[in-house]
CSV table of C-alpha atoms in Angstrom, one decimal:
chain,number,residue,atom,x,y,z
A,1,MET,CA,-21.3,-5.2,-2.5
A,2,ASN,CA,-19.1,-2.5,-3.8
A,3,THR,CA,-21.1,-0.5,-6.4
A,4,ARG,CA,-18.4,1.9,-7.5
A,5,VAL,CA,-17.7,1.8,-11.2
A,6,LYS,CA,-14.4,0.1,-12.0
A,7,ARG,CA,-12.6,0.5,-15.2
A,8,PHE,CA,-9.9,-1.4,-17.0
A,9,VAL,CA,-6.7,-2.8,-15.5
A,10,LEU,CA,-3.2,-1.5,-16.3
A,11,PRO,CA,0.2,-2.4,-15.0
A,12,LEU,CA,1.8,0.0,-12.4
A,13,GLY,CA,0.7,-0.5,-8.8
A,14,GLY,CA,-0.1,0.3,-5.1
A,15,ALA,CA,-0.9,-1.0,-1.6
A,16,VAL,CA,-2.4,-0.2,1.8
A,17,ILE,CA,-2.6,-1.1,5.6
A,18,ALA,CA,-5.8,-1.7,7.5
A,19,THR,CA,-7.4,-2.0,11.0
A,20,GLY,CA,-9.7,-4.9,11.6
A,21,MET,CA,-12.3,-7.1,13.3
A,22,ILE,CA,-12.6,-10.8,13.9
A,23,ALA,CA,-10.2,-13.3,12.4
A,24,ALA,CA,-11.5,-14.8,9.1
A,25,THR,CA,-10.5,-18.2,7.8
A,26,LEU,CA,-8.8,-17.9,4.4
A,27,THR,CA,-10.2,-20.4,1.9
A,28,THR,CA,-9.2,-21.4,-1.6
A,29,SER,CA,-11.8,-21.2,-4.3
A,30,ALA,CA,-11.6,-23.4,-7.3
A,31,THR,CA,-12.4,-20.5,-9.5
A,32,ALA,CA,-12.4,-16.9,-8.2
A,33,ALA,CA,-14.7,-14.5,-10.0
A,34,THR,CA,-12.6,-11.9,-11.7
A,35,THR,CA,-13.7,-8.7,-13.5
A,36,ALA,CA,-12.7,-8.5,-17.1
A,37,ALA,CA,-9.5,-6.4,-17.5
A,38,ALA,CA,-7.4,-4.9,-20.2
A,39,PRO,CA,-3.9,-5.2,-18.7
A,40,ALA,CA,-0.8,-3.6,-20.2
A,41,SER,CA,2.7,-3.4,-18.8
A,42,ASP,CA,4.9,-0.4,-17.9
A,43,GLY,CA,8.5,-1.2,-18.2
A,44,LEU,CA,11.0,-0.2,-15.5
A,45,ALA,CA,14.4,-1.6,-16.6
A,46,THR,CA,13.5,-3.1,-19.9
A,47,SER,CA,16.9,-4.6,-20.8
A,48,LYS,CA,19.7,-6.4,-19.0
A,49,ALA,CA,22.1,-3.6,-19.8
A,50,GLN,CA,19.7,-1.0,-18.3
A,51,ALA,CA,19.2,-3.1,-15.2
A,52,LEU,CA,23.0,-3.5,-14.6
A,53,LYS,CA,23.4,0.2,-15.1
A,54,THR,CA,20.8,0.8,-12.4
A,55,VAL,CA,22.6,-1.4,-10.0
A,56,LYS,CA,25.9,0.4,-10.6
A,57,ALA,CA,24.2,3.8,-10.1
A,58,TRP,CA,22.9,2.8,-6.7
A,59,THR,CA,26.1,1.1,-5.5
A,60,ALA,CA,28.7,3.7,-6.7
A,61,GLY,CA,30.8,5.1,-4.0
A,62,ASN,CA,30.1,2.1,-1.7
A,63,GLY,CA,26.3,2.7,-1.9
A,64,LYS,CA,26.3,6.3,-0.9
A,65,ARG,CA,23.0,7.0,-2.7
A,66,LEU,CA,21.3,4.1,-0.9
A,67,LYS,CA,22.5,5.5,2.4
A,68,ALA,CA,21.4,9.0,1.6
A,69,ALA,CA,18.0,8.2,0.2
A,70,ALA,CA,15.0,9.7,2.0
A,71,LYS,CA,11.7,8.1,3.0
A,72,PHE,CA,9.0,8.8,0.4
A,73,THR,CA,6.1,10.9,1.6
A,74,ASP,CA,4.3,11.9,-1.6
A,75,ASP,CA,1.6,13.6,0.6
A,76,ALA,CA,0.3,10.2,1.4
A,77,ALA,CA,-1.4,11.3,4.7
A,78,VAL,CA,-5.0,12.1,5.3
A,79,GLN,CA,-5.3,15.6,6.7
A,80,GLY,CA,-7.5,16.5,9.7
A,81,LYS,CA,-9.7,14.3,11.9
A,82,ILE,CA,-11.1,11.3,10.1
A,83,LYS,CA,-13.9,9.0,11.2
A,84,LEU,CA,-13.3,5.4,10.4
A,85,GLY,CA,-16.1,3.2,9.0
A,86,GLY,CA,-18.7,3.6,6.4
A,87,GLY,CA,-16.6,2.9,3.4
A,88,ASP,CA,-17.5,0.8,0.3
A,89,ALA,CA,-14.9,-1.9,0.7
A,90,ALA,CA,-16.5,-5.3,0.2
A,91,PRO,CA,-15.9,-8.6,-1.6
A,92,ASP,CA,-16.9,-8.8,-5.3
A,93,GLY,CA,-16.7,-12.6,-5.6
A,94,LYS,CA,-15.5,-15.8,-4.0
A,95,THR,CA,-12.6,-15.7,-1.6
A,96,GLY,CA,-9.3,-17.1,-2.7
A,97,ILE,CA,-5.7,-17.6,-1.7
A,98,VAL,CA,-2.3,-18.4,-3.3
A,99,PRO,CA,0.0,-20.2,-0.8
A,100,PRO,CA,3.3,-18.8,0.3
A,101,ILE,CA,6.7,-20.4,-0.4
A,102,GLY,CA,9.8,-20.8,1.7
A,103,GLY,CA,8.7,-22.4,4.9
A,104,GLU,CA,7.8,-25.8,3.7
A,105,LYS,CA,10.3,-27.6,5.9
A,106,ILE,CA,9.6,-25.6,9.0
A,107,THR,CA,7.2,-27.0,11.7
A,108,PRO,CA,5.1,-24.2,13.1
A,109,THR,CA,5.5,-23.7,16.9
A,110,ARG,CA,4.2,-21.2,19.4
A,111,VAL,CA,6.6,-18.3,19.9
A,112,LYS,CA,6.2,-15.3,22.2
A,113,ASN,CA,8.0,-12.8,20.0
A,114,VAL,CA,7.0,-11.7,16.5
A,115,ASN,CA,9.7,-12.7,14.1
A,116,LEU,CA,9.9,-10.3,11.2
A,117,PRO,CA,9.4,-11.6,7.7
A,118,ARG,CA,12.5,-12.3,5.6
A,119,THR,CA,10.5,-11.1,2.6
A,120,ILE,CA,10.3,-7.4,3.6
A,121,GLY,CA,12.7,-4.7,2.5
A,122,LYS,CA,12.9,-1.4,0.9
A,123,VAL,CA,12.3,-0.3,-2.7
A,124,PHE,CA,14.6,2.6,-3.9
A,125,PHE,CA,13.8,4.9,-6.8
A,126,ARG,CA,14.7,8.3,-8.2
A,127,LEU,CA,12.2,11.2,-8.7
A,128,ASP,CA,13.1,14.7,-10.0
A,129,GLY,CA,16.8,14.1,-9.3
A,130,LYS,CA,16.3,12.9,-5.7
A,131,ASP,CA,16.5,9.4,-4.2
A,132,TYR,CA,13.7,7.9,-2.1
A,133,TRP,CA,12.6,4.7,-0.6
A,134,CYS,CA,9.3,2.9,0.4
A,135,SER,CA,8.5,-0.4,2.0
A,136,ALA,CA,7.7,-3.6,0.1
A,137,SER,CA,7.7,-7.4,0.2
A,138,SER,CA,8.5,-10.4,-1.9
A,139,ILE,CA,5.3,-12.3,-2.8
A,140,GLN,CA,4.8,-15.7,-4.4
A,141,GLY,CA,4.7,-15.9,-8.2
A,142,LYS,CA,5.2,-18.6,-10.8
A,143,TYR,CA,8.8,-17.5,-11.4
A,144,ARG,CA,9.5,-16.4,-7.8
A,145,ASN,CA,10.3,-12.9,-9.0
A,146,LEU,CA,7.5,-10.7,-7.7
A,147,VAL,CA,7.3,-7.7,-5.3
A,148,ALA,CA,4.2,-6.2,-3.8
A,149,THR,CA,4.1,-2.5,-2.8
A,150,ALA,CA,2.0,0.6,-3.0
A,151,GLY,CA,1.1,2.1,-6.3
A,152,HIS,CA,2.5,5.5,-5.3
A,153,CYS,CA,5.9,3.8,-4.7
A,154,VAL,CA,6.1,2.8,-8.3
A,155,TYR,CA,4.1,5.5,-10.2
A,156,ASP,CA,4.8,9.2,-10.3
A,157,VAL,CA,1.4,10.5,-9.1
A,158,ASP,CA,2.4,14.2,-8.8
A,159,GLY,CA,4.3,14.4,-12.0
A,160,ASN,CA,1.6,12.4,-13.9
A,161,ARG,CA,4.4,10.4,-15.6
A,162,ASP,CA,4.6,6.7,-15.9
A,163,THR,CA,6.9,4.9,-13.5
A,164,LEU,CA,9.6,6.1,-11.1
A,165,ASP,CA,13.2,5.8,-12.2
A,166,GLU,CA,16.0,3.4,-11.2
A,167,TRP,CA,13.6,1.2,-9.3
A,168,VAL,CA,15.2,-1.6,-7.2
A,169,PHE,CA,14.1,-3.9,-4.3
A,170,ILE,CA,16.5,-4.8,-1.5
A,171,PRO,CA,15.1,-7.4,1.0
A,172,GLY,CA,16.6,-7.0,4.5
A,173,TYR,CA,18.3,-3.7,3.6
A,174,TYR,CA,20.2,-2.2,6.5
A,175,GLN,CA,22.5,0.9,6.3
A,176,GLY,CA,24.0,0.2,2.9
A,177,LYS,CA,23.9,-3.6,3.1
A,178,ALA,CA,22.0,-6.0,0.8
A,179,PRO,CA,22.2,-9.4,2.5
A,180,TRP,CA,20.3,-11.2,-0.2
A,181,GLY,CA,21.2,-9.1,-3.2
A,182,ILE,CA,19.8,-6.2,-5.2
A,183,TYR,CA,16.7,-6.9,-7.4
A,184,VAL,CA,16.0,-4.5,-10.3
A,185,GLY,CA,12.4,-4.0,-11.3
A,186,LYS,CA,11.6,-5.1,-14.9
A,187,SER,CA,7.9,-4.3,-15.2
A,188,ALA,CA,5.1,-3.0,-13.0
A,189,TYR,CA,1.4,-3.6,-12.9
A,190,THR,CA,-1.5,-1.7,-11.3
A,191,HIS,CA,-5.1,-0.8,-11.8
A,192,TYR,CA,-6.2,1.5,-14.6
A,193,ASP,CA,-7.9,3.7,-12.1
A,194,PHE,CA,-4.8,4.3,-10.2
A,195,ALA,CA,-2.5,4.9,-13.2
A,196,ASN,CA,-4.9,7.2,-14.9
A,197,TYR,CA,-7.1,8.8,-12.2
A,198,GLU,CA,-4.8,8.5,-9.1
A,199,ASP,CA,-7.6,6.6,-7.3
A,200,PHE,CA,-6.1,5.3,-4.1
A,201,ASP,CA,-8.7,2.6,-3.8
A,202,SER,CA,-6.3,0.9,-6.2
A,203,ASP,CA,-3.0,2.1,-4.6
A,204,TYR,CA,-1.1,-1.2,-5.1
A,205,ALA,CA,1.5,-2.5,-7.5
A,206,PHE,CA,3.0,-5.8,-8.4
A,207,VAL,CA,6.5,-5.6,-9.8
A,208,THR,CA,8.5,-8.3,-11.6
A,209,VAL,CA,12.2,-8.2,-10.7
A,210,TYR,CA,15.3,-9.7,-12.3
A,211,ASN,CA,17.4,-12.2,-10.5
A,212,GLY,CA,19.4,-10.5,-7.7
A,213,VAL,CA,23.0,-9.6,-8.0
A,214,THR,CA,25.7,-9.5,-5.3
A,215,ALA,CA,29.4,-8.5,-5.2
A,216,ALA,CA,32.2,-9.0,-2.6
A,217,SER,CA,32.7,-5.3,-2.7
A,218,TRP,CA,30.8,-2.4,-4.1
A,219,ASN,CA,33.9,-0.3,-4.6
A,220,SER,CA,35.2,-2.3,-7.6
A,221,PRO,CA,32.4,-4.9,-8.0
A,222,LYS,CA,32.3,-8.1,-10.0
A,223,TRP,CA,28.6,-8.7,-10.1
A,224,VAL,CA,27.4,-12.3,-9.5
A,225,ASP,CA,23.9,-13.7,-10.1
A,226,ALA,CA,22.3,-14.2,-6.7
A,227,GLY,CA,19.3,-16.2,-8.0
A,228,ARG,CA,15.6,-15.6,-7.8
A,229,LEU,CA,14.0,-13.5,-5.1
A,230,GLY,CA,11.6,-16.1,-3.9
A,231,ASP,CA,14.4,-18.8,-3.7
A,232,ASN,CA,16.4,-16.5,-1.5
A,233,VAL,CA,13.9,-15.0,0.9
A,234,GLY,CA,10.7,-16.9,0.2
A,235,GLY,CA,7.4,-15.3,-1.0
A,236,GLN,CA,4.3,-14.3,1.0
A,237,GLY,CA,1.1,-15.8,-0.1
A,238,PHE,CA,-1.7,-13.7,-1.6
A,239,SER,CA,-5.4,-13.5,-0.6
A,240,TRP,CA,-8.4,-11.6,-1.9
A,241,ASN,CA,-12.1,-11.1,-1.2
A,242,GLN,CA,-11.6,-11.7,2.5
A,243,LYS,CA,-13.9,-10.6,5.2
A,244,ILE,CA,-13.3,-7.2,6.7
A,245,GLY,CA,-12.5,-7.8,10.3
A,246,GLN,CA,-9.7,-10.3,10.0
A,247,LEU,CA,-6.5,-9.9,12.0
A,248,VAL,CA,-3.4,-8.7,10.1
A,249,TYR,CA,0.1,-7.7,10.7
A,250,ALA,CA,1.2,-4.6,8.9
A,251,PHE,CA,5.0,-4.4,8.4
A,252,GLY,CA,7.1,-1.4,7.2
A,253,TYR,CA,10.0,1.0,7.7
A,254,PRO,CA,8.4,4.1,9.3
A,255,ALA,CA,10.7,7.1,9.5
A,256,GLY,CA,8.7,10.3,9.3
A,257,PRO,CA,7.4,12.5,12.1
A,258,HIS,CA,3.9,12.7,13.5
A,259,PRO,CA,1.9,15.9,12.7
A,260,ASP,CA,3.0,17.3,16.1
A,261,GLY,CA,6.7,16.9,15.1
A,262,ASP,CA,7.6,14.0,17.3
A,263,LYS,CA,9.8,11.5,15.4
A,264,PRO,CA,9.7,8.1,17.1
A,265,TYR,CA,11.1,6.0,14.2
A,266,THR,CA,14.4,6.0,12.4
A,267,GLY,CA,13.5,4.0,9.3
A,268,LEU,CA,16.5,1.8,9.8
A,269,THR,CA,14.7,-1.3,11.1
A,270,PRO,CA,11.2,-2.7,10.3
A,271,LYS,CA,8.3,-2.2,12.6
A,272,TYR,CA,4.8,-3.6,12.7
A,273,CYS,CA,1.2,-3.0,13.7
A,274,TYR,CA,-1.3,-5.7,14.5
A,275,GLY,CA,-5.1,-5.5,14.6
A,276,LYS,CA,-8.5,-6.2,13.0
A,277,THR,CA,-9.3,-4.5,9.7
A,278,VAL,CA,-12.2,-2.1,9.5
A,279,ALA,CA,-13.7,-0.1,6.6
A,280,ALA,CA,-11.8,3.1,6.2
A,281,GLY,CA,-13.6,6.4,5.9
A,282,ALA,CA,-13.7,8.2,2.6
A,283,ALA,CA,-10.6,10.3,1.8
A,284,SER,CA,-11.8,12.6,-1.0
A,285,ALA,CA,-8.3,14.1,-1.7
A,286,PHE,CA,-7.2,10.6,-2.7
A,287,LYS,CA,-10.4,9.6,-4.4
A,288,ALA,CA,-10.5,6.8,-1.8
A,289,GLU,CA,-14.0,5.4,-0.9
A,290,ALA,CA,-13.3,1.7,-0.5
A,291,GLN,CA,-10.2,1.2,1.5
A,292,ILE,CA,-9.7,-0.7,4.7
A,293,ALA,CA,-7.8,0.4,7.8
A,294,ILE,CA,-6.2,-0.7,11.0
A,295,LYS,CA,-5.1,1.1,14.2
A,296,CYS,CA,-1.5,1.9,13.6
A,297,SER,CA,1.0,4.6,14.6
A,298,MET,CA,3.5,4.1,11.8
A,299,THR,CA,4.5,7.2,9.8
A,300,ALA,CA,5.9,8.0,6.4
A,301,GLY,CA,8.3,5.4,5.1
A,302,ALA,CA,5.8,2.6,5.9
A,303,SER,CA,4.0,3.1,2.6
A,304,GLY,CA,4.0,-0.1,0.5
A,305,GLY,CA,4.6,-2.5,3.4
A,306,PRO,CA,2.6,-5.7,3.4
A,307,TRP,CA,-0.5,-6.4,5.4
A,308,ILE,CA,-0.2,-10.1,6.2
A,309,ALA,CA,-3.1,-12.3,7.4
A,310,GLN,CA,-2.6,-15.7,9.1
A,311,TYR,CA,1.0,-14.8,9.8
A,312,SER,CA,3.2,-17.6,11.2
A,313,SER,CA,6.0,-16.1,13.3
A,314,THR,CA,7.8,-19.5,13.0
A,315,LYS,CA,7.7,-19.7,9.3
A,316,ARG,CA,7.7,-15.8,8.9
A,317,LEU,CA,5.0,-16.3,6.2
A,318,GLY,CA,1.3,-15.6,5.7
A,319,TYR,CA,-1.0,-14.1,3.1
A,320,VAL,CA,-0.6,-10.5,1.8
A,321,ASN,CA,-4.1,-9.0,1.9
A,322,GLY,CA,-3.2,-5.3,1.6
A,323,VAL,CA,-0.3,-2.8,1.5
A,324,THR,CA,0.0,0.4,3.4
A,325,SER,CA,-1.4,3.3,1.4
A,326,LEU,CA,-2.2,6.2,3.7
A,327,VAL,CA,-1.8,7.1,7.3
A,328,GLY,CA,-4.0,9.4,9.3
A,329,ASP,CA,-5.2,10.9,12.6
A,330,SER,CA,-8.7,9.7,13.6
A,331,ASP,CA,-9.1,11.8,16.8
A,332,GLY,CA,-7.4,15.0,15.8
A,333,ASN,CA,-4.6,14.9,18.5
A,334,GLN,CA,-1.8,15.4,15.9
A,335,ARG,CA,-0.6,11.8,16.1
A,336,TYR,CA,-1.1,9.2,13.4
A,337,ASP,CA,-3.2,6.4,14.7
A,338,PHE,CA,-4.4,4.5,11.7
A,339,ALA,CA,-3.2,3.3,8.3
A,340,THR,CA,-5.1,2.3,5.3
A,341,SER,CA,-4.8,-0.2,2.4
A,342,PRO,CA,-6.7,-0.9,-0.8
A,343,TYR,CA,-9.2,-3.7,-0.3
A,344,PHE,CA,-7.9,-6.7,-2.3
A,345,ASP,CA,-10.8,-7.9,-4.5
A,346,SER,CA,-11.1,-9.9,-7.7
A,347,GLU,CA,-9.7,-7.1,-9.8
A,348,THR,CA,-6.7,-7.0,-7.6
A,349,TYR,CA,-6.3,-10.7,-8.1
A,350,SER,CA,-6.5,-10.4,-11.9
A,351,ILE,CA,-3.6,-7.9,-11.8
A,352,TYR,CA,-1.6,-10.0,-9.4
A,353,SER,CA,-2.2,-13.1,-11.6
A,354,LEU,CA,-1.0,-11.3,-14.7
A,355,ALA,CA,2.2,-10.1,-13.0
A,356,SER,CA,2.8,-13.4,-11.2
A,357,ASN,CA,3.1,-15.4,-14.5
A,358,LEU,CA,5.8,-13.3,-16.1
A,359,TRP,CA,9.5,-14.3,-16.3
A,360,SER,CA,12.4,-11.9,-15.7
A,361,GLY,CA,15.7,-13.8,-15.8
A,362,SER,CA,19.3,-12.8,-15.0
A,363,ILE,CA,21.1,-9.6,-15.8
A,364,THR,CA,24.6,-11.1,-15.6
A,365,LYS,CA,24.3,-14.2,-17.8
C-alpha cells in the first residue's frame, strides 16, 4: 500500500511509461474506492473565439509553425545510473476499467504486426515564445472529447505558471498534415501535487478538447466542424489500480538524442515499446517515489504517449494505464533504456472521471 501523503486534486495533468511483469487481467469494479478530492479547472482556450484564434495561429503560412515546432524535453530525463525497483507504486483500492470506443464492429483476429493506434498524435503548445510538441492519445469520455498526456506537456513546470499556451491536439499528425482535424484544448486537469509541488508521481493530465476543425486549404481556410475527437479516431479505455507486472505497449513520437549523442529517431512517425511494468526507482529531482517503468529506448518527444494494456492490434484499442513521464539510463552506458509513468490509482481515476464528464462543443457553430 502506498503510504505517501496525498493532497487535493486540481486540473492540469501528466503521464508516464513503465516496464513490467506478468500480464494482469483487467476487471471492472462496481464501485472503485476513490480518495476525496477538491478538483478545479485550469482553462486553456476558454472561448470559441480564442480557440479559433489558436487554430489560425498554428495553421498560418500553411502550418509553418507546426512544421518548425521542436520536441519538448523540459529536462524530463533521469540523470545518471538508476536502479529500477523498490518504489512505492501500489493499488490504493479496487481495480477498475472504462471500456474503449471505436472498435465495436471489428472482430479481433491474430495479426503478426503491431498496428499503431489511430488515437495517438501530437500536442502542440507555445512556451516562452517557442513552439513545442509532446505525444498524447484520445481517451474515452462521456462526450468523446478527452486527451490523455503528461502533466509537464500541459503545465509550465519551470516557469511555475499555469498552463502552456495555444494548446492543440492533432491525432495522426504528419509533416504539417492533420488527417482528422485540429482539436483545441478547452480545460486541463491534473493532481494538486503536480500543479503545486511538481511531484512527478502525478505527472499526468486529462484535457477536454473542442470539436475538431478542418479546411480544404490552410492558406485561405474556411474552417469546417470535423466533429468530436472520439467519433473520428475512437478513444482508448482507461484502467486503474492494476497489478504491477502487466504487459503494456508504450506509444510515442521519440525524436531526441541518447546521452551519447546518437539520434536514432526523427519524431516524424510513432514508435512503441512493449514489456512488463516494474516499480521504478526513486527520482528525487522529480519528487518521484511511486512511478512504474518499462524497458524502453525511446527518447525526448515520447513524453505524454499512452501506455496501453490489453492492446488489440486488430481494433487498435486497449486501456490506458499510464503515460510516459521520464526516460533514463539504468546501466550507465549513456543510452536510455527505460521509461517511467505515474502509477494510475484511485486518485488518478477521480481526476479522469471529472474531466471525462465535461462537454466542450464546436468552435465554428
